[in-house]
Coordinates of C-alpha atoms and ligand atoms in Angstrom, one line a residue:
X1 CA 0.0 0.0 0.0
X2 CA 1.5 3.3 -1.0
X3 CA -0.4 5.9 1.0
X4 CA -1.5 4.4 4.2
X5 CA -4.4 6.0 6.1
X6 CA -2.8 4.9 9.3
X7 CA 0.1 7.3 8.7
X8 CA -2.0 10.4 8.1
X9 CA -2.3 13.1 10.7
X10 CA -5.4 13.4 12.9
X11 CA -6.8 16.4 14.8
X12 CA -7.9 15.3 18.2
X13 CA -9.6 18.4 19.6
X14 CA -6.7 20.9 20.2
X15 CA -4.1 18.2 19.7
X16 CA -2.6 17.2 16.3
X17 CA -1.5 13.6 16.1
X18 CA 1.3 12.7 13.8
X19 CA -0.4 9.5 12.7
X20 CA -3.4 7.4 13.5
X21 CA -1.5 4.5 15.1
X22 CA -2.5 4.6 18.8
X23 CA -0.7 2.7 21.5
X24 CA -3.5 0.9 23.5
X25 CA -3.4 1.1 27.3
X26 CA -1.5 -1.9 28.8
X27 CA -0.8 -2.8 32.4
X28 CA 2.8 -3.8 32.7
X29 CA 3.2 -4.1 36.5
X30 CA 6.6 -2.5 36.7
X31 CA 6.0 0.0 39.5
X32 CA 7.6 -2.2 42.1
X33 CA 8.2 0.4 44.7
X34 CA 6.2 1.3 47.9
X35 CA 4.7 4.5 46.4
X36 CA 3.6 2.7 43.2
X37 CA 5.3 5.4 41.2
X38 CA 6.5 5.3 37.6
X39 CA 10.3 5.7 37.4
X40 CA 13.3 5.5 35.0
X41 CA 12.2 2.3 33.2
X42 CA 8.7 3.8 32.6
X43 CA 10.4 6.9 31.1
X44 CA 12.4 4.8 28.8
X45 CA 9.5 2.5 27.8
X46 CA 7.2 5.3 26.9
X47 CA 10.0 7.3 25.2
X48 CA 10.8 4.3 23.0
X49 CA 7.2 4.3 21.8
X50 CA 6.6 8.0 21.3
X51 CA 6.3 7.8 17.6
X52 CA 2.8 6.5 18.1
X53 CA 0.3 9.1 17.1
X54 CA -1.0 8.8 20.6
X55 CA 0.1 6.7 23.6
X56 CA -2.6 5.7 26.1
X57 CA -0.8 4.8 29.3
X58 CA -1.2 1.7 31.3
X59 CA -4.3 1.7 33.6
X60 CA -3.4 3.9 36.6
X61 CA -5.3 3.7 39.8
X62 CA -7.2 6.8 40.9
X63 CA -6.9 5.9 44.6
X64 CA -5.6 3.1 46.9
X65 CA -9.1 1.7 46.9
X66 CA -9.0 1.4 43.0
X67 CA -6.1 -1.1 42.9
X68 CA -6.5 -4.7 41.9
X69 CA -3.1 -5.8 40.3
X70 CA 0.4 -5.9 41.6
X71 CA 2.8 -3.0 41.0
X72 CA 0.5 -0.8 38.9
X73 CA 1.3 2.9 39.0
X74 CA -1.1 5.4 40.5
X75 CA -2.1 9.0 39.8
X76 CA -3.3 10.0 43.3
X77 CA -0.1 11.0 45.2
X78 CA 2.4 13.8 44.7
X79 CA 5.2 11.3 44.2
X80 CA 3.3 9.6 41.4
X81 CA 2.6 13.0 39.7
X82 CA 6.4 13.7 39.9
X83 CA 7.1 10.3 38.4
X84 CA 4.7 10.7 35.6
X85 CA 6.1 14.2 34.8
X86 CA 9.3 12.6 33.7
X87 CA 7.3 10.2 31.4
X88 CA 5.2 13.0 29.8
X89 CA 8.3 15.1 29.3
X90 CA 10.2 12.3 27.5
X91 CA 7.3 11.6 25.2
X92 CA 6.9 15.3 24.4
X93 CA 10.6 15.6 23.7
X94 CA 10.2 12.9 21.1
X95 CA 7.3 14.8 19.5
X96 CA 4.6 12.3 20.9
X97 CA 1.4 12.7 22.8
X98 CA 0.2 10.8 25.8
X99 CA -3.0 10.3 27.7
X100 CA -3.3 8.6 31.0
X101 CA -5.8 5.8 31.6
X102 CA -7.8 6.4 34.8
X103 CA -8.6 3.1 36.4
X104 CA -10.7 1.7 39.2
X105 CA -11.0 -2.1 39.2
X106 CA -14.0 -2.4 41.5
X107 CA -14.6 -6.0 42.4
X108 CA -11.6 -7.3 40.3
X109 CA -9.5 -7.0 43.4
X110 CA -8.7 -8.8 46.6
X111 CA -8.7 -8.0 50.4
X112 CA -4.9 -8.4 50.3
X113 CA -4.7 -5.0 48.6
X114 CA -7.0 -3.3 51.1
X115 CA -5.6 -4.3 54.5
X116 CA -8.1 -7.2 54.7
X117 CA -11.2 -5.1 53.7
X118 CA -13.4 -6.1 50.9
X119 CA -13.0 -4.6 47.4
X120 CA -15.8 -2.1 46.5
X121 CA -18.3 -2.8 43.7
X122 CA -21.8 -1.7 42.6
X123 CA -23.3 -4.9 44.2
X124 CA -22.1 -7.8 46.4
X125 CA -21.5 -10.2 43.6
X126 CA -18.4 -12.2 43.2
X127 CA -17.0 -12.1 39.6
X128 CA -15.5 -15.5 40.2
X129 CA -12.3 -14.4 38.6
X130 CA -8.6 -14.1 39.6
X131 CA -6.8 -11.2 41.2
X132 CA -3.1 -10.8 40.7
X133 CA -1.9 -10.1 44.2
X134 CA 1.6 -9.8 45.7
X135 CA 1.3 -13.5 46.7
X136 CA 0.3 -14.6 43.2
X137 CA -3.1 -15.2 41.6
X138 CA -5.9 -15.5 44.1
X139 CA -9.7 -16.2 43.7
X140 CA -11.8 -13.0 43.9
X141 CA -14.2 -12.6 46.8
X142 CA -17.7 -11.3 47.2
X143 CA -17.1 -7.5 47.2
X144 CA -18.8 -4.9 49.4
X145 CA -21.8 -3.0 47.8
X146 CA -20.8 0.7 47.6
X147 CA -22.9 3.2 49.6
X148 CA -24.0 6.3 47.8
X149 CA -21.4 8.2 49.8
X150 CA -18.7 5.9 48.5
X151 CA -19.9 6.3 44.9
X152 CA -19.7 10.1 45.3
X153 CA -16.2 9.9 46.8
X154 CA -15.1 7.7 43.9
X155 CA -16.3 10.3 41.4
X156 CA -14.3 12.9 43.3
X157 CA -11.3 10.5 43.2
X158 CA -11.6 10.4 39.4
X159 CA -11.7 14.2 39.4
X160 CA -8.7 14.5 41.6
X161 CA -6.8 12.0 39.4
X162 CA -7.6 14.0 36.3
X163 CA -6.4 17.2 38.0
X164 CA -3.2 15.4 38.9
X165 CA -2.8 14.1 35.3
X166 CA -2.9 17.7 34.0
X167 CA -0.3 18.7 36.6
X168 CA 1.9 15.7 35.4
X169 CA 1.8 17.1 31.9
X170 CA -0.5 14.5 30.2
X171 CA -2.2 15.7 27.0
X172 CA -5.5 14.2 28.3
X173 CA -7.1 11.3 30.2
X174 CA -8.9 8.2 29.2
X175 CA -11.7 7.0 31.5
X176 CA -11.4 3.2 31.7
X177 CA -15.0 2.2 31.6
X178 CA -14.4 -1.2 29.9
X179 CA -13.0 -4.7 30.4
X180 CA -15.2 -5.6 33.5
X181 CA -13.8 -2.9 35.8
X182 CA -15.7 -0.6 38.1
X183 CA -17.7 1.5 35.7
X184 CA -18.4 -1.5 33.4
X185 CA -19.6 -3.3 36.5
X186 CA -22.2 -0.6 37.0
X187 CA -23.4 -0.9 33.4
X188 CA -24.1 -4.6 33.5
X189 CA -27.2 -6.2 35.0
X190 CA -25.3 -9.3 36.1
X191 CA -22.9 -7.2 38.2
X192 CA -25.3 -4.4 39.3
X193 CA -28.5 -5.3 41.0
X194 CA -28.8 -2.1 42.9
X195 CA -32.3 -0.7 43.5
X196 CA -31.3 2.9 44.1
X197 CA -30.5 5.7 41.5
X198 CA -27.4 3.7 40.3
X199 CA -29.3 0.5 39.4
X200 CA -32.4 -0.8 37.8
X201 CA -32.9 1.0 34.6
X202 CA -30.4 1.4 31.8
X203 CA -30.2 5.2 32.5
X204 CA -29.4 4.5 36.2
X205 CA -26.8 1.9 35.5
X206 CA -25.0 4.2 33.0
X207 CA -25.3 7.3 35.3
X208 CA -22.0 7.0 37.0
X209 CA -20.0 7.3 33.8
X210 CA -21.7 10.6 33.0
X211 CA -21.2 11.8 36.5
X212 CA -17.5 11.0 36.2
X213 CA -17.2 12.9 32.9
X214 CA -19.1 15.8 34.4
X215 CA -16.7 15.9 37.4
X216 CA -13.6 15.7 35.2
X217 CA -14.9 18.4 32.9
X218 CA -14.8 20.8 35.9
X219 CA -11.0 20.4 36.1
X220 CA -9.9 20.1 32.5
X221 CA -11.2 20.7 29.0
X222 CA -13.8 18.3 27.7
X223 CA -11.9 17.8 24.4
X224 CA -9.0 16.2 26.4
X225 CA -11.2 13.5 27.8
X226 CA -11.5 10.1 26.2
X227 CA -13.8 7.2 27.1
X228 CA -13.1 3.5 26.6
X229 CA -15.9 0.9 26.2
X230 CA -16.0 -2.9 25.4
X231 CA -19.7 -3.6 24.7
X232 CA -19.4 -7.3 23.7
X233 CA -17.2 -8.4 26.6
X234 CA -18.5 -11.9 27.6
X235 CA -17.0 -14.7 29.6
X236 CA -13.9 -12.9 30.7
X237 CA -13.1 -10.5 33.6
X238 CA -16.3 -11.7 35.2
X239 CA -18.6 -10.1 32.6
X240 CA -21.7 -11.7 31.0
X241 CA -23.8 -10.2 28.3
X242 CA -27.6 -10.3 28.6
X243 CA -30.5 -8.9 26.6
X244 CA -30.0 -5.4 28.1
X245 CA -26.2 -5.2 27.6
X246 CA -26.2 -3.9 24.0
X247 CA -29.2 -1.6 24.5
X248 CA -27.2 -0.1 27.5
X249 CA -24.2 0.6 25.2
X250 CA -26.5 2.0 22.5
X251 CA -27.8 4.4 25.1
X252 CA -24.3 5.3 26.5
X253 CA -22.8 5.9 23.1
X254 CA -25.7 7.9 21.8
X255 CA -25.5 10.1 24.9
X256 CA -21.8 10.6 24.6
X257 CA -22.7 12.7 21.5
X258 CA -23.9 15.3 24.0
X259 CA -20.3 15.9 24.9
X260 CA -17.4 17.2 22.9
X261 CA -15.0 14.5 24.0
X262 CA -11.5 13.9 22.6
X263 CA -12.5 10.5 21.5
X264 CA -14.4 7.3 22.1
X265 CA -12.2 4.2 22.2
X266 CA -14.1 1.0 21.4
X267 CA -12.9 -2.6 21.5
X268 CA -14.1 -5.3 19.0
X269 CA -14.9 -8.5 21.0
X270 CA -11.9 -9.9 22.8
X271 CA -13.1 -13.5 22.0
X272 CA -15.4 -15.3 19.6
X273 CA -18.9 -14.1 20.5
X274 CA -20.6 -15.3 17.3
X275 CA -22.7 -17.9 19.3
X276 CA -23.5 -15.5 22.2
X277 CA -27.1 -14.4 21.6
X278 CA -26.8 -10.9 23.2
X279 CA -23.4 -9.8 21.9
X280 CA -22.5 -7.8 18.8
X281 CA -19.8 -9.3 16.6
X282 CA -18.8 -6.1 14.7
X283 CA -18.5 -3.2 17.1
X284 CA -17.2 -0.5 14.7
X285 CA -19.9 -1.4 12.1
X286 CA -22.6 -0.9 14.7
X287 CA -21.3 2.2 16.5
X288 CA -19.5 4.2 13.8
X289 CA -22.9 5.4 12.5
X290 CA -24.0 6.2 16.1
X291 CA -21.1 8.1 17.5
X292 CA -20.5 11.5 15.9
X293 CA -17.0 12.3 17.3
X294 CA -13.6 10.7 16.8
X295 CA -13.6 7.0 17.1
X296 CA -10.6 4.8 18.0
X297 CA -11.0 1.1 17.4
X298 CA -9.0 -1.7 18.9
X299 CA -8.4 -5.4 19.4
X300 CA -6.5 -7.8 17.1
X301 CA -5.8 -5.4 14.3
X302 CA -2.9 -5.8 12.0
X303 CA -1.5 -3.1 9.6
X304 CA -3.7 -4.1 6.7
X305 CA -7.0 -4.2 8.6
X306 CA -6.2 -1.0 10.4
X307 CA -5.7 0.8 7.1
X308 CA -8.8 -0.7 5.8
X309 CA -11.0 0.4 8.7
X310 CA -9.8 4.0 8.4
X311 CA -10.2 3.9 4.6
X312 CA -13.8 2.6 4.9
X313 CA -14.6 5.2 7.5
X314 CA -15.2 2.7 10.2
X315 CA -12.8 4.4 12.6
X316 CA -10.5 7.5 12.7
X317 CA -7.6 5.8 14.4
X318 CA -6.6 2.2 15.4
X319 CA -5.2 1.2 18.8
X320 CA -2.5 -1.5 18.9
X321 CA -1.7 -3.3 22.1
X322 CA 0.6 -6.3 22.0
X323 CA 2.3 -5.3 18.7
X324 CA 3.5 -2.1 20.6
X325 CA 5.0 -4.3 23.4
X326 CA 7.4 -6.0 21.0
X327 CA 7.7 -3.2 18.4
X328 CA 8.6 0.1 20.0
X329 CA 8.9 1.5 16.5
X330 CA 5.6 0.1 15.2
X331 CA 4.9 3.2 13.2
X332 CA 8.2 3.1 11.4
X333 CA 7.7 -0.6 10.7
X334 CA 4.3 0.1 9.2
X335 CA 5.8 2.9 7.1
X336 CA 8.4 0.5 5.7
X337 CA 6.1 -2.5 5.5
X338 CA 8.7 -4.2 7.7
X339 CA 8.0 -7.4 9.6
X340 CA 6.9 -7.3 13.2
X341 CA 8.7 -8.9 16.1
X342 CA 6.7 -11.3 18.3
X343 CA 5.9 -10.5 21.9
X344 CA 6.8 -12.7 24.9
X345 CA 3.7 -13.2 27.1
X346 CA 5.9 -14.5 30.0
X347 CA 7.2 -11.0 30.6
X348 CA 4.0 -9.0 30.2
X349 CA 3.8 -8.4 34.0
X350 CA 7.2 -9.2 35.4
X351 CA 9.4 -6.6 37.1
X352 CA 12.3 -5.0 35.4
X353 CA 13.6 -4.2 31.9
X354 CA 13.3 -7.7 30.4
X355 CA 10.3 -7.7 28.0
X356 CA 9.7 -4.0 28.8
X357 CA 12.5 -1.8 27.4
X358 CA 14.7 -4.3 25.7
X359 CA 12.7 -4.9 22.5
X360 CA 15.0 -3.6 19.7
X361 CA 14.0 -1.2 17.0
X362 CA 14.5 -2.2 13.4
X363 CA 18.2 -2.5 12.7
X364 CA 19.3 -0.1 10.0
X365 CA 21.2 -1.9 7.3
X366 CA 24.2 0.1 6.1
X367 CA 25.2 -0.1 2.5
X368 CA 28.9 -0.2 1.9
Ligands
FMN401 C1 -0.3 -7.0 28.8 C2 -1.6 -6.3 28.6 C3 -2.1 -5.4 29.5 C4 -3.3 -4.7 29.3 N1 -3.7 -3.8 30.2 C5 -4.8 -3.0 29.9 C6 -5.1 -1.8 30.7 O1 -4.4 -1.5 31.6 N2 -6.2 -1.1 30.3 C7 -7.0 -1.5 29.2 O2 -8.0 -0.8 28.9 N3 -6.7 -2.5 28.5 C8 -5.6 -3.3 28.7 N4 -5.3 -4.3 27.9 C9 -6.0 -4.5 26.7 C10 -5.4 -3.8 25.5 O3 -5.5 -2.4 25.6 C11 -6.0 -4.2 24.2 O4 -7.4 -4.0 24.2 C12 -5.8 -5.7 23.9 O5 -4.4 -6.1 24.0 C13 -6.2 -6.1 22.4 O6 -5.5 -5.3 21.5 P1 -4.3 -6.0 20.6 O7 -4.9 -7.2 19.9 O8 -3.8 -5.0 19.7 O9 -3.2 -6.4 21.6 C14 -4.1 -5.0 28.1 C15 -3.6 -6.0 27.2 C16 -2.4 -6.6 27.4 C17 -1.9 -7.6 26.4

């Protein structure tokens, strides 16, 4: 392909992206220090990948209560803000842009992270999943149903985290409302059986997302806020689709049009849902006509399909996850139609540089 749509610039609100190749948010569990602060190796990791049109950082907890995985960095303390400042500065020095993903795992956690207290969730329903604790993988437990007061506090935690993100020099924030974590748990009937204003109807189950956006809007421009959704998630991260799941996402995505957000980031199904009666198999096809703003699409895209989706108007940009782990220069490789290096799943979440900052760029062959 001569002219690749993936390599064209994209205007994202006030921000101009050099290309439409987005680095998807990926937890890498390298913040193995007591403060859960990004440090030198994070600076190097993100700097290496700064030729992405946009980097979306690994999920970063908005409070100590929001944690559910070992050694994930936070964005709720002064030390964490200082750590992230070095990361954003490095990415900007290389001409890149970076958003931080604001994360609360809800019930996908374990009492070991909370001094023995139960994780918080919309309802007391065990996801029957695993939590990656300092002592290894453990079975999840039945969480504590959040009080209204705790919900309001959590919304304030998102707001504070967004404020911190601006201070740390991020170009924007992505609200992690997908993949079975807290906000997604509110959307779904199987994880939310509340009978108050946050449960029952579709509008009530979606309400918290809009309250989070409204709270964040108070501390930063709306066109620097992105939202991530995974409508057809089924059978993983404790989520199950039912007959109201897709109507809920229809409602949410339609309502997001009321905002002038930076973007909506959607995932195609993570697994084969063709036999699942209530799931949609082609997310971009369903939601591109619905959402009027900038759309980023993700999950299992290669170079060709990414170019195709943009060419066909199914998305404005494509987020690549695993390919960015093993190809820090993914954009250059696409530009040269060069082969991609394989990723090593064994080092996705292990501490240190191995499998993090030691993937080489393309070697430049010198002609004699
Ligand atoms: C190691 C790893 C960590 C991930 N962590 C996150 C995360 O923190 N937040 C998130 O929204 N998605 C996370 N994901 C999902 C990716 O953003 C992406 O949706 C997924 O890898 C599919 O895209 P791909 O096929 O291009 O890899 C993670 C994926 C991987 C492989």
